[in-house]
mmCIF file of C-alpha atoms in Angstrom:
data_model
loop_
_atom_site.group_PDB
_atom_site.id
_atom_site.type_symbol
_atom_site.label_atom_id
_atom_site.label_comp_id
_atom_site.label_asym_id
_atom_site.label_seq_id
_atom_site.Cartn_x
_atom_site.Cartn_y
_atom_site.Cartn_z
ATOM 1 C CA MET A 1255 -26.357 5.644 44.663
ATOM 2 C CA ALA A 1256 -23.727 6.600 42.196
ATOM 3 C CA LYS A 1257 -24.237 7.675 38.607
ATOM 4 C CA TRP A 1258 -21.358 7.484 36.247
ATOM 5 C CA TRP A 1259 -20.942 9.414 33.035
ATOM 6 C CA ARG A 1260 -18.217 8.777 30.549
ATOM 7 C CA SER A 1261 -17.818 10.692 27.324
ATOM 8 C CA LEU A 1262 -15.285 9.833 24.660
ATOM 9 C CA ARG A 1263 -13.954 12.895 22.972
ATOM 10 C CA THR A 1264 -11.715 12.332 19.952
ATOM 11 C CA ALA A 1265 -9.203 15.082 19.452
ATOM 12 C CA ILE A 1266 -8.065 14.972 15.837
ATOM 13 C CA GLN A 1267 -4.698 16.383 14.900
ATOM 14 C CA SER A 1268 -4.042 17.147 11.261
ATOM 15 C CA PRO A 1269 -2.602 20.022 9.312
ATOM 16 C CA GLN A 1270 -6.158 21.119 8.469
ATOM 17 C CA GLN A 1271 -7.653 20.728 11.979
ATOM 18 C CA PRO A 1272 -5.385 21.305 14.981
ATOM 19 C CA LEU A 1273 -6.405 20.383 18.492
ATOM 20 C CA SER A 1274 -8.518 22.937 20.336
ATOM 21 C CA PRO A 1275 -7.185 24.598 23.485
ATOM 22 C CA PRO A 1276 -6.877 24.035 26.355
ATOM 23 C CA GLN A 1277 -4.549 21.161 25.323
ATOM 24 C CA PRO A 1278 -1.209 20.240 26.876
ATOM 25 C CA PHE A 1279 0.152 18.793 23.706
ATOM 26 C CA HIS A 1280 1.591 20.691 20.733
ATOM 27 C CA SER A 1281 -1.112 20.066 18.246
ATOM 28 C CA GLN A 1282 0.259 21.902 15.276
ATOM 29 C CA SER A 1283 3.796 20.518 15.425
ATOM 30 C CA SER A 1284 3.484 18.204 12.408
ATOM 31 C CA ARG A 1285 2.675 21.099 10.075
ATOM 32 C CA TYR A 1286 5.867 22.904 11.092
ATOM 33 C CA HIS A 1287 8.179 19.852 10.947
ATOM 34 C CA THR A 1288 9.091 18.382 7.594
ATOM 35 C CA ILE A 1289 11.499 15.512 8.157
ATOM 36 C CA GLN A 1290 14.546 15.891 5.889
ATOM 37 C CA ALA A 1291 16.483 12.755 4.946
ATOM 38 C CA ILE A 1292 19.050 11.535 2.490
ATOM 39 C CA PRO A 1293 19.487 8.062 0.960
ATOM 40 C CA ARG A 1294 21.593 5.536 2.926
ATOM 41 C CA GLU A 1295 23.403 3.269 0.506
ATOM 42 C CA VAL A 1296 25.768 1.428 2.905
ATOM 43 C CA VAL A 1297 24.343 -0.596 5.783
ATOM 44 C CA GLY A 1298 25.795 -2.410 8.743
ATOM 45 C CA SER A 1299 26.229 -1.837 12.498
ATOM 46 C CA ARG A 1300 29.654 -0.128 12.079
ATOM 47 C CA VAL A 1301 28.308 2.262 9.428
ATOM 48 C CA SER A 1302 25.234 3.041 11.625
ATOM 49 C CA ALA A 1303 27.475 3.687 14.619
ATOM 50 C CA ARG A 1304 29.600 6.057 12.523
ATOM 51 C CA GLU A 1305 26.478 7.902 11.412
ATOM 52 C CA ARG A 1306 25.355 8.411 15.035
ATOM 53 C CA GLU A 1307 28.772 9.709 16.001
ATOM 54 C CA GLN A 1308 28.453 12.301 13.320
ATOM 55 C CA GLY A 1309 25.090 13.550 14.572
ATOM 56 C CA ARG A 1310 22.812 11.518 12.286
ATOM 57 C CA ILE A 1311 20.262 8.806 12.896
ATOM 58 C CA PRO A 1312 19.724 5.860 10.508
ATOM 59 C CA ALA A 1313 16.125 5.368 9.448
ATOM 60 C CA VAL A 1314 13.985 3.257 7.217
ATOM 61 C CA VAL A 1315 10.575 3.862 5.631
ATOM 62 C CA PHE A 1316 8.338 1.312 3.935
ATOM 63 C CA SER A 1317 4.648 0.537 3.284
ATOM 64 C CA GLN A 1318 2.968 -0.905 6.358
ATOM 65 C CA SER A 1319 1.845 -3.868 4.271
ATOM 66 C CA LEU A 1320 5.475 -5.152 4.489
ATOM 67 C CA LEU A 1321 4.638 -6.097 8.119
ATOM 68 C CA ASP A 1322 1.598 -8.199 7.194
ATOM 69 C CA ILE A 1323 1.884 -11.832 8.296
ATOM 70 C CA ASN A 1324 0.342 -12.917 4.992
ATOM 71 C CA PRO A 1325 2.995 -12.734 2.302
ATOM 72 C CA SER A 1326 0.361 -12.173 -0.391
ATOM 73 C CA ASN A 1327 -0.576 -8.890 1.249
ATOM 74 C CA ARG A 1328 2.972 -7.460 1.163
ATOM 75 C CA TYR A 1329 2.481 -5.396 -1.936
ATOM 76 C CA ASN A 1330 4.732 -2.641 -3.173
ATOM 77 C CA SER A 1331 6.964 -2.243 -0.059
ATOM 78 C CA ARG A 1332 8.475 1.021 -1.311
ATOM 79 C CA LYS A 1333 11.306 0.506 1.146
ATOM 80 C CA ARG A 1334 13.886 3.283 1.488
ATOM 81 C CA LEU A 1335 17.046 3.299 3.671
ATOM 82 C CA LEU A 1336 17.618 6.809 4.954
ATOM 83 C CA THR A 1337 19.675 9.009 7.266
ATOM 84 C CA THR A 1338 18.118 11.851 9.243
ATOM 85 C CA GLU A 1339 19.617 14.671 11.300
ATOM 86 C CA LYS A 1340 19.762 14.009 15.051
ATOM 87 C CA LYS A 1341 18.998 17.686 15.925
ATOM 88 C CA GLN A 1342 15.908 17.743 13.819
ATOM 89 C CA ILE A 1343 14.489 14.547 15.293
ATOM 90 C CA GLN A 1344 15.250 15.813 18.839
ATOM 91 C CA ALA A 1345 13.420 19.052 18.074
ATOM 92 C CA ILE A 1346 10.393 17.144 16.813
ATOM 93 C CA LEU A 1347 10.312 14.940 19.931
ATOM 94 C CA LYS A 1348 10.381 17.998 22.151
ATOM 95 C CA SER A 1349 7.289 19.396 20.442
ATOM 96 C CA VAL A 1350 5.436 16.164 19.971
ATOM 97 C CA GLU A 1351 5.443 14.290 23.244
ATOM 98 C CA ILE A 1352 5.893 10.535 23.286
ATOM 99 C CA PRO A 1353 3.729 8.438 22.799
ATOM 100 C CA PHE A 1354 1.981 10.931 20.486
ATOM 101 C CA PHE A 1355 4.961 10.943 18.112
ATOM 102 C CA CYS A 1356 3.967 7.488 16.838
ATOM 103 C CA SER A 1357 0.375 8.556 16.095
ATOM 104 C CA THR A 1358 1.279 11.769 14.249
ATOM 105 C CA THR A 1359 2.030 11.982 10.526
ATOM 106 C CA PHE A 1360 4.797 14.138 9.126
ATOM 107 C CA PRO A 1361 5.848 15.237 5.627
ATOM 108 C CA LEU A 1362 9.034 13.573 4.462
ATOM 109 C CA GLN A 1363 11.490 14.930 1.873
ATOM 110 C CA ILE A 1364 14.342 12.775 0.613
ATOM 111 C CA ARG A 1365 17.160 14.891 -0.786
ATOM 112 C CA ALA A 1366 20.024 13.834 -3.087
ATOM 113 C CA GLY A 1367 22.605 14.608 -0.372
ATOM 114 C CA SER A 1368 23.402 16.676 2.685
ATOM 115 C CA GLY A 1369 22.634 20.350 1.866
ATOM 116 C CA SER A 1370 21.295 19.442 -1.598
ATOM 117 C CA SER A 1371 18.272 21.169 -3.032
ATOM 118 C CA ALA A 1372 17.507 18.226 -5.357
ATOM 119 C CA LEU A 1373 14.374 16.451 -4.195
ATOM 120 C CA LEU A 1374 14.422 12.699 -4.943
ATOM 121 C CA GLU A 1375 11.139 11.725 -3.339
ATOM 122 C CA SER A 1376 8.512 13.085 -0.886
ATOM 123 C CA GLY A 1377 5.452 11.905 0.918
ATOM 124 C CA THR A 1378 3.701 11.604 4.258
ATOM 125 C CA VAL A 1379 5.044 9.212 6.861
ATOM 126 C CA LEU A 1380 3.960 7.823 10.246
ATOM 127 C CA PRO A 1381 6.615 6.967 12.806
ATOM 128 C CA ILE A 1382 5.990 3.351 14.009
ATOM 129 C CA LYS A 1383 9.099 2.558 16.060
ATOM 130 C CA ILE A 1384 11.967 4.320 17.911
ATOM 131 C CA HIS A 1385 14.793 1.995 18.649
ATOM 132 C CA ARG A 1386 16.833 3.174 21.679
ATOM 133 C CA ASP A 1387 19.962 1.955 23.540
ATOM 134 C CA GLU A 1388 18.701 0.084 26.587
ATOM 135 C CA LYS A 1389 21.415 1.604 28.836
ATOM 136 C CA THR A 1390 21.710 5.178 27.573
ATOM 137 C CA GLY A 1391 18.284 5.765 26.059
ATOM 138 C CA LYS A 1392 19.886 7.257 22.943
ATOM 139 C CA ILE A 1393 18.083 6.804 19.658
ATOM 140 C CA LEU A 1394 19.687 4.116 17.520
ATOM 141 C CA ASN A 1395 17.352 4.223 14.532
ATOM 142 C CA LEU A 1396 13.822 5.165 13.407
ATOM 143 C CA VAL A 1397 11.188 3.209 11.524
ATOM 144 C CA PHE A 1398 8.562 5.023 9.463
ATOM 145 C CA ALA A 1399 5.603 3.814 7.324
ATOM 146 C CA TRP A 1400 4.345 5.635 4.222
ATOM 147 C CA ALA A 1401 0.985 7.238 5.084
ATOM 148 C CA ASP A 1402 0.039 8.942 1.803
ATOM 149 C CA GLU A 1403 -3.554 9.773 0.936
ATOM 150 C CA GLY A 1404 -5.610 6.701 0.306
ATOM 151 C CA THR A 1405 -3.423 4.416 2.386
ATOM 152 C CA GLU A 1406 -5.165 2.218 4.956
ATOM 153 C CA MET A 1407 -3.154 1.852 8.156
ATOM 154 C CA LYS A 1408 -3.271 0.220 11.606
ATOM 155 C CA VAL A 1409 -2.322 2.731 14.294
ATOM 156 C CA ASP A 1410 -2.120 2.439 18.065
ATOM 157 C CA VAL A 1411 -3.699 5.694 19.331
ATOM 158 C CA PRO A 1412 -2.886 6.698 22.929
ATOM 159 C CA VAL A 1413 -5.699 7.146 25.404
ATOM 160 C CA VAL A 1414 -5.562 10.225 27.654
ATOM 161 C CA PHE A 1415 -7.751 10.448 30.779
ATOM 162 C CA LYS A 1416 -9.195 13.673 32.059
ATOM 163 C CA GLY A 1417 -10.305 13.601 35.685
ATOM 164 C CA GLU A 1418 -9.201 10.098 36.466
ATOM 165 C CA GLU A 1419 -8.679 11.179 40.105
ATOM 166 C CA ASN A 1420 -12.486 11.123 40.392
ATOM 167 C CA CYS A 1421 -12.903 7.729 38.773
ATOM 168 C CA PRO A 1422 -9.583 5.796 39.234
ATOM 169 C CA GLY A 1423 -11.195 2.451 38.402
ATOM 170 C CA LEU A 1424 -11.877 3.542 34.844
ATOM 171 C CA LYS A 1425 -8.192 4.149 34.023
ATOM 172 C CA LYS A 1426 -7.239 0.868 35.681
ATOM 173 C CA ASP A 1427 -9.534 -1.164 33.456
ATOM 174 C CA PHE A 1428 -9.091 0.785 30.255
ATOM 175 C CA PRO A 1429 -6.312 0.057 27.745
ATOM 176 C CA ALA A 1430 -3.506 2.617 27.264
ATOM 177 C CA TYR A 1431 -3.869 2.402 23.477
ATOM 178 C CA LEU A 1432 -6.673 1.773 21.039
ATOM 179 C CA GLU A 1433 -5.818 0.161 17.699
ATOM 180 C CA ILE A 1434 -7.640 1.667 14.765
ATOM 181 C CA THR A 1435 -7.604 0.866 11.078
ATOM 182 C CA LYS A 1436 -8.188 3.934 9.090
ATOM 183 C CA LEU A 1437 -6.911 6.291 6.338
ATOM 184 C CA PRO A 1438 -4.079 8.708 7.263
ATOM 185 C CA LYS A 1439 -6.471 11.263 8.908
ATOM 186 C CA PHE A 1440 -6.665 9.286 12.155
ATOM 187 C CA PRO A 1441 -6.896 10.726 15.702
ATOM 188 C CA THR A 1442 -3.579 11.585 17.384
ATOM 189 C CA MET A 1443 -5.131 10.655 20.689
ATOM 190 C CA PHE A 1444 -8.407 9.732 22.359
ATOM 191 C CA SER A 1445 -9.299 11.943 25.341
ATOM 192 C CA ILE A 1446 -11.696 10.454 27.873
ATOM 193 C CA LEU A 1447 -13.505 12.766 30.242
ATOM 194 C CA THR A 1448 -14.558 11.107 33.491
ATOM 195 C CA MET A 1449 -17.031 12.556 35.981
ATOM 196 C CA CYS A 1450 -18.618 11.086 39.071
ATOM 197 C CA GLN A 1451 -21.721 12.354 40.905
ATOM 198 C CA ILE A 1452 -22.693 10.930 44.280
ATOM 199 C CA ASN A 1453 -26.337 11.367 45.265
ATOM 200 C CA ALA A 1454 -27.372 11.140 48.887
#
């Protein structure tokens, strides 16, 4: 006779409450990484290609409501076309492992220009999409959603299994992501502990 125990432990990552060790992921990365960007006034595939050649990555940020299938719910899109530094994004991706990047919020600062100290706009954003070249894997552009305090968002939170070698069937039948609708202080991941005890 087998008895199965499953406990769902939610590890919440936020600037105020980092993940507790032992934890293989860099829990405090978002507090150390403020994404710097500048406005992008000219658009087009050629312009974007030129930006990438110069070590920059085109990006866009808008309110998540812009993606709603109901047009009446697409309020105040607050859309901004931006350019970010490739080195900075690569540094963030090294410290925040994919897929946790798209369930972690980051401060965003929009400067007047490269090297400028003039701050045009700031806020908190959630990465929702990384577009890559299918052949090379290089980042083509980034998509962010505003995640300021009081904003309700839909987020796909990764599920991480602990001890699935003991209960392989659980991982097989469980989704890789859980969609939650919550304010910006959402979990970065769900960690599921699995244990199996066999009684004679």
